[in-house]
Structure formats: C-alpha cells, structure tokens
Coordinates of C-alpha atoms and ligand atoms in Angstrom, one line a residue:
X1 CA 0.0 0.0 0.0
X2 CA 1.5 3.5 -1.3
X3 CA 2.7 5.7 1.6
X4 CA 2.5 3.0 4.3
X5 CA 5.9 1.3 5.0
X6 CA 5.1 -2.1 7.4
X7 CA 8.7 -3.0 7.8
X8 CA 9.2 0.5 9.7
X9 CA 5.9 0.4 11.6
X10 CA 6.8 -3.3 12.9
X11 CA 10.5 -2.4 13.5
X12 CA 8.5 0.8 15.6
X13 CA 6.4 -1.7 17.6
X14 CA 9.1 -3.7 18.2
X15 CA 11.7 -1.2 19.4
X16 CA 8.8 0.4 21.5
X17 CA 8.4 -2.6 23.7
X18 CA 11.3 -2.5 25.5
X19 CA 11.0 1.0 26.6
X20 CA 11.1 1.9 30.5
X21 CA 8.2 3.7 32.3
X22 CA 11.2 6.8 32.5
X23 CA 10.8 7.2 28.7
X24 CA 7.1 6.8 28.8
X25 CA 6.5 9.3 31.3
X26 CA 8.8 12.1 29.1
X27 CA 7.0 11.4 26.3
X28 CA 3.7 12.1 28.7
X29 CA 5.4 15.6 29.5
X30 CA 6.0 16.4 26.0
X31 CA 2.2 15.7 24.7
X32 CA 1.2 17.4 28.1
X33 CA 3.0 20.7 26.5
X34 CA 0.2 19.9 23.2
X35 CA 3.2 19.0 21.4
X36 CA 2.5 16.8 18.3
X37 CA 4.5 13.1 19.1
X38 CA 6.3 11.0 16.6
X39 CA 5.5 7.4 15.4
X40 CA 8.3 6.4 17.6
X41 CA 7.4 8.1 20.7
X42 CA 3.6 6.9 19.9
X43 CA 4.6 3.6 19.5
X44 CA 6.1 3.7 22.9
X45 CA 2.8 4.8 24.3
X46 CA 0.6 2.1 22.2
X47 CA 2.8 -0.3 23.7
X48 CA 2.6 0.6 27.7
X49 CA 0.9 -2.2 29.6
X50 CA 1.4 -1.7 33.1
X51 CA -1.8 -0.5 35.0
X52 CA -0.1 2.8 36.7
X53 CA 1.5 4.4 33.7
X54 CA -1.5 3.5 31.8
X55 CA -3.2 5.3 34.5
X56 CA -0.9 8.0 33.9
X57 CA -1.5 8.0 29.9
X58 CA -5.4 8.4 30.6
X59 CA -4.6 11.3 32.9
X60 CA -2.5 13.0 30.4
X61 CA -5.2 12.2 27.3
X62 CA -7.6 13.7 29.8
X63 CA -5.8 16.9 30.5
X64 CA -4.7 17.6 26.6
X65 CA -8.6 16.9 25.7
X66 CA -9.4 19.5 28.7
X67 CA -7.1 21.8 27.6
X68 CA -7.9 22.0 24.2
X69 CA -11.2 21.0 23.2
X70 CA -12.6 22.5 26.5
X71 CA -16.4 20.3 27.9
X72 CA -17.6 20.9 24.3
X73 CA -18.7 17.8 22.6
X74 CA -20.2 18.0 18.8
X75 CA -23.1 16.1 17.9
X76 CA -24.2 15.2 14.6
X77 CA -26.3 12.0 12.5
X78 CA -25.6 9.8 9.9
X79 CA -28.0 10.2 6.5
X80 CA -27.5 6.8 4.8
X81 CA -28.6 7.5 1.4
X82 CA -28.0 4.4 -0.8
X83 CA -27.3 1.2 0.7
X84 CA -26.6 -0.1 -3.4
X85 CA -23.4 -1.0 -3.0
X86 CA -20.6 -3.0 -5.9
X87 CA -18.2 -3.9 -3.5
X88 CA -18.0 -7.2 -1.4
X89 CA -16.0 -5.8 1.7
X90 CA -16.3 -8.7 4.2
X91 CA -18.0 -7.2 7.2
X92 CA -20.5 -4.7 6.0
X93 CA -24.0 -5.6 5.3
X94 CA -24.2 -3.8 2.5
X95 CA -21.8 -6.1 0.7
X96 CA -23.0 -7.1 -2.8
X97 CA -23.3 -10.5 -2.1
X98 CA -25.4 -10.3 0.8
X99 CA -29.2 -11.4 -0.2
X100 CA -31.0 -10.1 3.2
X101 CA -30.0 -6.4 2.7
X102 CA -33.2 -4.5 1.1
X103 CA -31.5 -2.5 -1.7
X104 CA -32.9 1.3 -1.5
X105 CA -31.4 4.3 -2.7
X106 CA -33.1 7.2 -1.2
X107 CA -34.8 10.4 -4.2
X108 CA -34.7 13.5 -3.3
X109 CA -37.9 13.8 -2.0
X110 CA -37.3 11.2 0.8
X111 CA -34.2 12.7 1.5
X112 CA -35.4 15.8 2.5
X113 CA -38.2 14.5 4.5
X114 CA -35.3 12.6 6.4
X115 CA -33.7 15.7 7.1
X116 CA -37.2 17.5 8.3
X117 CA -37.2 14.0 10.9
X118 CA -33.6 15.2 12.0
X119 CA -34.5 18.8 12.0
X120 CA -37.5 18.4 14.3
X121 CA -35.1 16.5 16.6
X122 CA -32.8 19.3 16.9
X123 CA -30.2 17.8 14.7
X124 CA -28.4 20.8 12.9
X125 CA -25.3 18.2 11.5
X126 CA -25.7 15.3 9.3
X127 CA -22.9 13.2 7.6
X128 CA -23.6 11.7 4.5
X129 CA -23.4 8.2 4.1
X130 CA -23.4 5.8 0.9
X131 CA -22.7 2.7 -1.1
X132 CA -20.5 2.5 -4.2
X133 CA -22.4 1.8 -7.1
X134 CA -20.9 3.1 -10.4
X135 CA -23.1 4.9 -12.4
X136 CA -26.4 4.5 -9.7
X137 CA -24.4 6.5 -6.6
X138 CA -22.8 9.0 -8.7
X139 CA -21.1 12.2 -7.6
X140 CA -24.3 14.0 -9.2
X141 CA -26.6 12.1 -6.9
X142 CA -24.1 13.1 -3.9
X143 CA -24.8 16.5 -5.3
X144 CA -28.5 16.8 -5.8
X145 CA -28.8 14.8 -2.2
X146 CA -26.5 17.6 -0.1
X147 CA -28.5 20.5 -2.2
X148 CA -31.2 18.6 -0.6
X149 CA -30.3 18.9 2.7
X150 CA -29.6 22.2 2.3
X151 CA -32.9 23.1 1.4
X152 CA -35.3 21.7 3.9
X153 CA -36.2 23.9 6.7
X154 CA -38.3 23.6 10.0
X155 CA -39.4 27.0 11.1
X156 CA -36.4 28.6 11.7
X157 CA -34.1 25.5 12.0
X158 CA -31.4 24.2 9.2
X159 CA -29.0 21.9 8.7
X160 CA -25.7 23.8 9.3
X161 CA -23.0 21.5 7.5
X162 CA -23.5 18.5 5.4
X163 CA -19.7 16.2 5.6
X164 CA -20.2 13.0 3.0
X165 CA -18.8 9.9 3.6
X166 CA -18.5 8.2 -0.4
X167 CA -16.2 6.2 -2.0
X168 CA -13.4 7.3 -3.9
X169 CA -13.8 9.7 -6.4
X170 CA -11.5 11.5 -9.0
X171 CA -9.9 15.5 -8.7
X172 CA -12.9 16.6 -11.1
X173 CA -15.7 15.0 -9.2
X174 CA -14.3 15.9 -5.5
X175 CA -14.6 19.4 -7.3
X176 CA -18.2 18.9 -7.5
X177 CA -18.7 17.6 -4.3
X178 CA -16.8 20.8 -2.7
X179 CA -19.2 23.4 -4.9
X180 CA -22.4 21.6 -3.6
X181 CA -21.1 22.7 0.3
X182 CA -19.7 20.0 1.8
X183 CA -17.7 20.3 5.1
X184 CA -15.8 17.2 5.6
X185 CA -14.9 14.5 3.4
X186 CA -14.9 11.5 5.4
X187 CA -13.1 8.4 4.0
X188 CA -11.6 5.0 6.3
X189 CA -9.0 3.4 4.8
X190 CA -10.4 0.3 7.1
X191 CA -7.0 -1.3 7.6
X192 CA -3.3 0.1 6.7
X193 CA -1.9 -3.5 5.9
X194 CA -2.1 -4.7 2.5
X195 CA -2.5 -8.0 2.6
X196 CA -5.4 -7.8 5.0
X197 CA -6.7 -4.9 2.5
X198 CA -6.3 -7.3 0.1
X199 CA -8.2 -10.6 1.9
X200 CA -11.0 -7.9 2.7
X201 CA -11.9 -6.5 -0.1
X202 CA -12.5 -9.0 -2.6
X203 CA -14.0 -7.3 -5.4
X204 CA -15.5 -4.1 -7.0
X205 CA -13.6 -0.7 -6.8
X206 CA -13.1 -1.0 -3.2
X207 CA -10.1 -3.8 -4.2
X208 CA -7.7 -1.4 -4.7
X209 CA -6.0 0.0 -1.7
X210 CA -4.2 2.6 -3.5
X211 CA -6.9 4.1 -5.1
X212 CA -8.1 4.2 -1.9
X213 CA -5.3 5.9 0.2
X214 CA -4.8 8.5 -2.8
X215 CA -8.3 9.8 -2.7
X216 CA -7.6 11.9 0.0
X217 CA -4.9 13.3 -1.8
X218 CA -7.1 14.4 -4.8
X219 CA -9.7 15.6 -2.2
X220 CA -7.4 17.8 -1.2
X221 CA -5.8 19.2 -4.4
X222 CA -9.7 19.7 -5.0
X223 CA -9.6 22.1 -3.0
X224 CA -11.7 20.1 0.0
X225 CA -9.1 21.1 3.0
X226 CA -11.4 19.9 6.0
X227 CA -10.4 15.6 5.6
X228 CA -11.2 12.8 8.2
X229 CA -9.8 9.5 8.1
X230 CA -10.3 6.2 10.0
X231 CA -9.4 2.8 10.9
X232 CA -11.8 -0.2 11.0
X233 CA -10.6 -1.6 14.1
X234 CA -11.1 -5.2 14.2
X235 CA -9.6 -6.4 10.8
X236 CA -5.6 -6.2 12.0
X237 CA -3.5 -5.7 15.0
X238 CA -4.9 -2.2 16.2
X239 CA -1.6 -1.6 17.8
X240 CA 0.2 -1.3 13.9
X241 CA -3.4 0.2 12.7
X242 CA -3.1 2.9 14.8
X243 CA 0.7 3.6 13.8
X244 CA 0.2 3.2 10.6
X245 CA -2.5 5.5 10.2
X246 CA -0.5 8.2 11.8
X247 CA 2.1 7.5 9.8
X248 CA -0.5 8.2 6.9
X249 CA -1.2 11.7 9.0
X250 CA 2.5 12.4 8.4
X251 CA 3.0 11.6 4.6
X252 CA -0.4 14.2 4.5
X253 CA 1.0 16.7 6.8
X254 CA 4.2 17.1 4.4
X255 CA 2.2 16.5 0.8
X256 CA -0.3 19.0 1.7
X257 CA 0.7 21.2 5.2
X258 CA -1.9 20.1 7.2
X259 CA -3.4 16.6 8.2
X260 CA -6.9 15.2 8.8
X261 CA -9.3 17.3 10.4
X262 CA -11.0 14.3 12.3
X263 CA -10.0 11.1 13.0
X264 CA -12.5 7.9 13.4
X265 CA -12.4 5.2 15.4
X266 CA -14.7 3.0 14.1
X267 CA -15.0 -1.2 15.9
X268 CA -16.4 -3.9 13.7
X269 CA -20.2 -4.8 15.0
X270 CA -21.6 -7.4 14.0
X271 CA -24.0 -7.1 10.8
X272 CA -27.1 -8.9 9.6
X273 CA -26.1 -11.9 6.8
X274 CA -22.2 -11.1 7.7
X275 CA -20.3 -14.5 9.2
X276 CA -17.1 -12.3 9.1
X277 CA -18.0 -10.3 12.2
X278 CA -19.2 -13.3 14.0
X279 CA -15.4 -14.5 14.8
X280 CA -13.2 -11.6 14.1
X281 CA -9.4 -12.8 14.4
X282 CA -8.4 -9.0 15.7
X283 CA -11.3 -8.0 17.8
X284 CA -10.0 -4.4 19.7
X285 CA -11.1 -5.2 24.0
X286 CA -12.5 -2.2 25.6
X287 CA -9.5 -1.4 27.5
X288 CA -7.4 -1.8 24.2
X289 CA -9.7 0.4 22.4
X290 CA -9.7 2.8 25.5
X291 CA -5.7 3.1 25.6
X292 CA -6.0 4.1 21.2
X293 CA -8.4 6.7 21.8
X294 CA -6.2 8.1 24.8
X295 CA -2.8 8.0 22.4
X296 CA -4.6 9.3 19.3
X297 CA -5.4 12.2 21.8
X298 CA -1.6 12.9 22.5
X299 CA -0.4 12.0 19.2
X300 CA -2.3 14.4 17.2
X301 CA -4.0 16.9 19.5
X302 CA -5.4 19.1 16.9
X303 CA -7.1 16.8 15.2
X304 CA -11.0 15.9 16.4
X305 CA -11.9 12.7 17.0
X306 CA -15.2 11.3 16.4
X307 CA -17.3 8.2 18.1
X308 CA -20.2 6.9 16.6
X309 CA -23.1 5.0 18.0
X310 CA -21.7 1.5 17.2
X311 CA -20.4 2.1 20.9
X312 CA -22.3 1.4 24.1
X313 CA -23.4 4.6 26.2
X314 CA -20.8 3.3 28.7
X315 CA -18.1 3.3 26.4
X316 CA -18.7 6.7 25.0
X317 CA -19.1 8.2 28.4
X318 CA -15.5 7.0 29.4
X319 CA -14.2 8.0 25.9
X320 CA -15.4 11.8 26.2
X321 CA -12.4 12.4 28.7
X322 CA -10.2 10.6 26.8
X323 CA -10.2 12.4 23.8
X324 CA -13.5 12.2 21.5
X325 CA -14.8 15.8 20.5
X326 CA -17.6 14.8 18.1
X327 CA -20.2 12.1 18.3
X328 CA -23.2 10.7 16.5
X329 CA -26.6 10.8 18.2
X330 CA -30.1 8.5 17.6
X331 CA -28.2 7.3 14.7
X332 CA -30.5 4.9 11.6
X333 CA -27.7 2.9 9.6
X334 CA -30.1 2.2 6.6
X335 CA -31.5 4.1 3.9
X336 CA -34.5 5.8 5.1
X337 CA -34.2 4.7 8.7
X338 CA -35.2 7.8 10.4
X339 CA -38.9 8.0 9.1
X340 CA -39.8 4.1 10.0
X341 CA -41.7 3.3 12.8
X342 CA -39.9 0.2 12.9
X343 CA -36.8 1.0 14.1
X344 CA -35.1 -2.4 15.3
X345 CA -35.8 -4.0 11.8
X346 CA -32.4 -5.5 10.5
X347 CA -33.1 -6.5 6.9
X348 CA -31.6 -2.8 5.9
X349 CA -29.1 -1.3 8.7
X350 CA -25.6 -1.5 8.2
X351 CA -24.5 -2.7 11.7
X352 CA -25.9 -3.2 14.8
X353 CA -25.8 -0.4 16.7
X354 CA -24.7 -0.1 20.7
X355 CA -26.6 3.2 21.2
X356 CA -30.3 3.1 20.8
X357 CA -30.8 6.3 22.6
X358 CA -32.2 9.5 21.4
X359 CA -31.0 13.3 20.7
X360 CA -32.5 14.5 24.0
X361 CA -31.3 11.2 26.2
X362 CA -27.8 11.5 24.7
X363 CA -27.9 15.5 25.7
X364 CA -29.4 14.8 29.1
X365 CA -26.5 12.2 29.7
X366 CA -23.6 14.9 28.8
X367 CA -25.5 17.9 30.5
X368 CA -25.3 15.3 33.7
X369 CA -21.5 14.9 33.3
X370 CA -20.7 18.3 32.6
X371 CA -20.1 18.3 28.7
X372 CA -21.4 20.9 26.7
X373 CA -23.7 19.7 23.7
X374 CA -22.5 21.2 20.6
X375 CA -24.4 22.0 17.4
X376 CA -21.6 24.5 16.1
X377 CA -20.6 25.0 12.3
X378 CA -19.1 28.2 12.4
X379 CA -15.2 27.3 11.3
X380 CA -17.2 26.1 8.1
X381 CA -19.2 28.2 7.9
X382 CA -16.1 31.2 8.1
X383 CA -13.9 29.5 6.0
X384 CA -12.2 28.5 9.1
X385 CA -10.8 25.2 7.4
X386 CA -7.8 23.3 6.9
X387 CA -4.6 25.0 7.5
X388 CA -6.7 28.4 8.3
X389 CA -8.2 26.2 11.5
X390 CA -5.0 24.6 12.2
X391 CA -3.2 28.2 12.9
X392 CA -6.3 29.1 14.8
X393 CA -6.4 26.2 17.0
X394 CA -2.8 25.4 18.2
X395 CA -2.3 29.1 19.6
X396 CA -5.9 28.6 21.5
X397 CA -7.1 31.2 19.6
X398 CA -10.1 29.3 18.3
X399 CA -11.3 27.9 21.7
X400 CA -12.7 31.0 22.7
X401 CA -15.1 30.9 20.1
X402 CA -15.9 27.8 20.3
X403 CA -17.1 28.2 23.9
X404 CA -19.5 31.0 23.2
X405 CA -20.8 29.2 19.8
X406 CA -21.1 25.7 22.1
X407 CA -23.3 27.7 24.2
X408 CA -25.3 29.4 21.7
X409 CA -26.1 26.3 20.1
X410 CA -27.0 24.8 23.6
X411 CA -29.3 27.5 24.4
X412 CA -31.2 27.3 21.0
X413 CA -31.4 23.9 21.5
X414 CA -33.2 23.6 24.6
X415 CA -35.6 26.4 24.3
X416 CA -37.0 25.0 20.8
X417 CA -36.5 21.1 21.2
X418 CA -36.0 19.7 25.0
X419 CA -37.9 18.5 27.9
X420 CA -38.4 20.6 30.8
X421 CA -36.3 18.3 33.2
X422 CA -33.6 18.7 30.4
X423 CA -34.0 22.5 29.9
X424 CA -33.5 22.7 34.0
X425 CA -30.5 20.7 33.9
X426 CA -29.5 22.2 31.0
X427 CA -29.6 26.0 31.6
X428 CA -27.5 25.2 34.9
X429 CA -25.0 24.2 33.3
X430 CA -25.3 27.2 31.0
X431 CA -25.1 29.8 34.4
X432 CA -21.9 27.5 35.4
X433 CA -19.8 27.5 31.9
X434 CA -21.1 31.1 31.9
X435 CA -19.5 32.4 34.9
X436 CA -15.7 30.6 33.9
X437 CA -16.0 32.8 30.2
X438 CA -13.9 36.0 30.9
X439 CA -16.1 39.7 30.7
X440 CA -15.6 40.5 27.4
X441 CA -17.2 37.0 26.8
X442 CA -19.6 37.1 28.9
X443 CA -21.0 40.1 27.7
X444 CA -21.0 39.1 24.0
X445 CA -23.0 35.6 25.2
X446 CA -25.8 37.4 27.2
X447 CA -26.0 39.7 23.9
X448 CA -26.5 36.5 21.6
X449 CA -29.0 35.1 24.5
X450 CA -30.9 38.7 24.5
X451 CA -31.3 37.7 20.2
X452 CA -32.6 33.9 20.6
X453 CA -35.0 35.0 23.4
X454 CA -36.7 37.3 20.6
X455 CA -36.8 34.5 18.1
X456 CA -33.5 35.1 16.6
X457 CA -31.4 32.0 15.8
X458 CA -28.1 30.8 14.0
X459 CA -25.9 33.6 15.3
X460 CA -22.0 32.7 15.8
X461 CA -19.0 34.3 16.0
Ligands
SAM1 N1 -19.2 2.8 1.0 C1 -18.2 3.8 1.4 C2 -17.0 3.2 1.9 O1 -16.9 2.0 2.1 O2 -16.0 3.9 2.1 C3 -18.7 4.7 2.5 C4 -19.8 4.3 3.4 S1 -19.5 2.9 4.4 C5 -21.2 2.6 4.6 C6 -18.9 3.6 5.9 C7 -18.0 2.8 6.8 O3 -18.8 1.9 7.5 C8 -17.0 2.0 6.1 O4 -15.9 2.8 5.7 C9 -16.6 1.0 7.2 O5 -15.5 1.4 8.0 C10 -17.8 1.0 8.1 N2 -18.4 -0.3 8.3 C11 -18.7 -1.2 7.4 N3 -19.2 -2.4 8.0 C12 -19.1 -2.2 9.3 C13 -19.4 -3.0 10.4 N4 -19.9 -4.3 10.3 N5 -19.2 -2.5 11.7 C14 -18.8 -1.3 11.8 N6 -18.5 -0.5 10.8 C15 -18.6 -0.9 9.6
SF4_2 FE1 -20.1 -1.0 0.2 FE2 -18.8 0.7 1.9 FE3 -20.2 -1.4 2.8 FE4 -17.9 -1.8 1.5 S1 -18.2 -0.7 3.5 S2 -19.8 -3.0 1.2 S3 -18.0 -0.2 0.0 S4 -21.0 0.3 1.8

C-alpha cells in the first residue's frame, strides 16, 4: 500500500516494547506541552501495559482533551442514502453478495423528508453516508442529495453543514462535491496492511487499496481542506493500525501542510447476513480500544476525534475524557431509517448499533457529566478550514469561540427542542460555563442570548 511502509511500523512496535516507564513518562510531558509526538514516541505509548503508567496515559489524554477541546462535545447524525453497493467488503451488510439487505437508494424527496425527521429532533449536523455503485451512486446524486439537505427547513431550524462519507472519487468530481457545500470528506481506509486490505476486499472498486489511500490526496488538491480519516478496528493488529494511520497523518502533513481534520475510530459490529463479524481474528477489547483513543489524543492533538453509535453509552461516556470531541446521536444505519416506525428491523441497517438512545437522552447524559452539547458550524461556515483552523487552534485562539458558539447552540437547543427536566438541567449548566467565560465573553453571550429569546437563531461568531 502506497505511503505505508510495514517494515518501519513493525521495527516501531518492536523497538517500542522495550522502553522503561522513565521514557514513557517524558514522552507524557512532552504531549502534556500539546506538542504533536512521533511514530516512535507513539509507539512507545501504544505499547505501555502496566496498569499505573497506563493510568498515567489516561490522565495526560484527559488533561490535553481538557485543555484543548474545553467540555464541548459536537453532535451530529448519519443520513445513509444508498445502501446499493458493488463492493464485497467482508463485514459490511451492504456487501454485494449479501441477499438479506433490502437495496434502496433514497430520491430526493425522501431525502429531504429525512432531514425534516432530524431537524425536528434538533439535529443541525448530518454526515452523508453511501454505497458505491458506479453509475447508480454518482457524484451527481451526492450533489443533488447535499442540495437537498440544504434546502429543507423547519421553522427557523437548518442543517448547518452537510460532511459526506463516499467512495473514492476523481480531482474533477471531488470538485463537484466541494461546490455543492460540503464540510468534511470522510473516507476509512479500514485497515493500513495490505495483505489484509487485500483478503478484505475482494471485489469491486473497493479492491484497490491505493486508489483508496490516494483519494484523500485528490480531495485535497480539490480544494476540499477539511479531511477525516479512519481505521476499521477489528480487521488487523490495532496496535500497527493505529501507527500506521498516523504514519498516513504524516505523509499528509508534508504532501499538503496540514493533516486530517477528524479522526474515526470506528470497531467492527456485528451485521445482519455477515459471518465475518461473527469470529473476528483481531477483535480491539474495551480497554485496548480505551488506551487508542487516549494515544490518538496525544499523538495528534489538533485533530478531532469522532465516536459513533456503534459504541455502548458506557463506552462513549469513558471515551469523552479521553479524547473524543464529536459524536453521532439517535443514529439509523439504513437508507430511510429515520422516518420508519420500525426501528429495530435489520433486513436494511448497516451494523448493529450499541446506542439506541435519542438526541434529548444522549444531551441529558452529557449535560449530567458536565459536557457541553455542541451544534456549532461556524469554522465552516467562516472559511475557518484546513490549515486556516490549524493556525487558529494550536495558539488557543479558536477555543474562545468555540465556547460561546457551544453555548449558543445549547441554548437554542433547549428552548426549541428539549424537555423541561432537560431544559433545567441544562440552563445550569449554561449559568456555570457562563460564569468561567472572561467579561468580554460574557458580555458578548448574554448579547446573543438577549437575540434567541426574541426569536432570533443561528448567530456565531
Ligand atoms: N461505501 C463507502 C466506503 O466503504 O467507504 C462509504 C460508506 S460505508 C457505509 C462507511 C463505513 O462503514 C466503512 O468505511 C466501514 O469502515 C464502516 N463499516 C462497514 N461495515 C461495518 C461493520 N460491520 N461494523 C462497523 N463499521 C462498519
Ligand atoms: Fe459497500 Fe462501503 Fe459497505 Fe464496503 S463498506 S460493502 S463499500 S457500503
């Protein structure tokens, strides 16, 4: 696989395990200073085993995650568009070969009145999801479908930023894609060693990992600067996944001056008429999968990390501190999902998913813990993307506004969508990150809160 050398991430891994907890905890020091670590220092980290400096690593990922990202948390949900799909990767449901998978590929008509679902919810982000089918899923269909979210509106409420995650396209389509409005483009390279790659993806346009690992180089000379990547943990050794990708991070960072904007952390669940997740050779433990998250965190401490619901509500709520800034919310994984009353049938979803709950329980749960809901897309919105966020966010310069947008967002959000018992809670914690902003702050929140209480919404700074 082009960019990825396995001989060096192995040699890494190897090397790493003999390293003392002296060496470990200067490496902590450094990433506690928000320093960006190498693949050797990482490795070192990945490879830690004993219970007190992985205590120690937790604290640290906690304290960078604190520093940086503040309590925000960024919510958003999946739109799965087209569950057609030409490819035969192993695990997915969606997989060509799979018979029990209902094919649907949403028109536009349903897709917006999936997004008026979301929108009544509260939703404000969506990610775009889809199946490759040549000539059926097209870059034109991508197009016509984020128009389409674009459009709908619930009284005053719209969807803020639409990120799509598609297969592979070329410079010229990816050009498309970016004139249509999309934030993000979201691609997992699912696992960084070929041979696995290779064993995984049997057929279709999916079977090239090179193709694959380049799109995100043509996204960018597209001019799409806002990137995520991924890993599907599960399919190889998550120790020389997670080096590998961020060795990926590094060939981006000097190709193009700036690396992924997100990061996904994706486990394989298991999937209706998929043996392949019933006995998976690789299968990441929760305290494995606990100790990735933490060194992503101190790896790359600019880059957001994202959870979906394919986790437990457990597992996310340990995984907050540890590093994740964005996560999915009363996900659907099928095409259509969020206007059936049936919501546990499985002839259609993609995986199973550990988090049933909805928007308003997943809110009330982080208002309880002290994070605050985010429904924020102003960067995007002010062309504060790519590099331009980068330069923002590692002098701190951005966090400010976060705060005050976080809040904003909050505020709209529980006078127009929640409960009373989650309003309560939820304007409490409002007064209490209030009173920690400094005056100037302060000030410029209680003049934003003075517009939404006479009807005025979508303000940012
Ligand atoms: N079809 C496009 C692709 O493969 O890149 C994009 C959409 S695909 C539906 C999105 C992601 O779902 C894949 O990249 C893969 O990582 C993930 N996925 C597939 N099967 C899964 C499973 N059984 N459990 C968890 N995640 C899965
Ligand atoms: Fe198709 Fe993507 Fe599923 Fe593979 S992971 S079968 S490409 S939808």
């Amino acid at each position: 696989m082009k960019y990825i050398d396995e001989e060096i991430i192995f040699g890494l891994l190897d090397q790493a395990r003999n390293a003392g907890s002296s060496k470990v905890r200067a490496i902590l020091d450094k990433a506690k200073s928000l320093k960006r670590l190498s693949l050797s220092e990482t490795a070192v980290l990945l490879a830690a085993q004993d219970k007190k400096i992985l205590g120690e690593i937790f604290q640290a990922a906690s304290f960078v995650k604190d520093t940086i990202y503040g309590r925000r948390i960024v919510l958003f949900a999946p739109l799965y568009i087209s569950n057609l799909c030409s490819n035969n990767c192993l695990y997915c449901a969606f997989k060509s070969d799979n018979a029990l998978t209902k094919r649907k590929a949403l028109n536009t008509e349903e897709i917006k009145s999936q997004v008026k679902w979301l929108l009544e919810r509260g939703h404000k982000r969506i990610l775009l999801v889809s199946g490759e089918a040549p000539g059926v899923n097209s870059v034109d269909y991508y197009c016509d479908a984020v128009k389409a979210i674009y459009s709908v509106s619930v009284g005053p409420h719209r969807i803020k930023r639409v990120n799509v995650n598609c297969a592979p396209l070329s410079i010229e389509e990816f050009k498309k894609l970016k004139s249509a409005g999309i934030g993000t483009y979201q691609l997992f390279q699912e696992t960084y060693h070929d041979k696995t790659y290779r064993e995984a993806h049997p057929k279709g346009p999916k079977s090239d990992p090179d193709n694959r690992i380049d799109a995100i180089g043509r996204a960018f000379r597209a001019g799409i600067d806002d990137i995520g990547i991924g890993v599907l943990y599960g399919l190889y050794d998550w120790q020389f996944e997670t080096l590998a990708m961020l060795s990926h991070v590094e060939h981006l960072e000097k190709e193009f001056n700036v690396g992924p904007h997100t990061i996904s952390v994706p486990r394989i669940e298991e999937a209706a008429g998929v043996e392949f997740t019933k006995n998976l050779p690789y299968k990441v433990r929760d305290d494995d999968f606990k100790k990735i998250v933490a060194v992503l965190r101190l790896s790359v401490p600019y880059t957001g990390m994202i959870l979906s619901t394919r986790e437990t509500p457990q597992m996310r709520d340990e995984l907050f501190s540890l590093g994740i800034s964005q996560v999915s919310a009363e996900s659907r994984t099928s095409p259509g999902g969020y206007s059936s009353e049936d919501n546990n049938r499985n002839n259609d979803i993609q995986f199973t998913l550990g988090d049933q709950r909805t928007l308003e329980e997943v809110i009330g749960s982080l208002i309880g813990q002290e994070f605050i809901p985010s429904f924020c897309a102003a960067c995007y919105r002010k062309e504060r993307t790519g590099e331009a966020f980068m330069n923002l966010a590692r002098p701190g310069t951005i966090k400010g506004k976060c705060n005050i947008n976080a809040l904003i967002t909050l505020k709209e959000y529980l006078d127009d969508f929640a409960s009373e018992s989650t309003k309560i809670k939820g304007y409490q914690l409002i007064r209490h990150a209030s009173s920690g902003l400094d005056d100037e702050s302060r000030k410029q929140l209680e003049r934003f809160f003075n517009d939404i209480d006479k009807g005025i919404r979508d303000e940012f700074v």
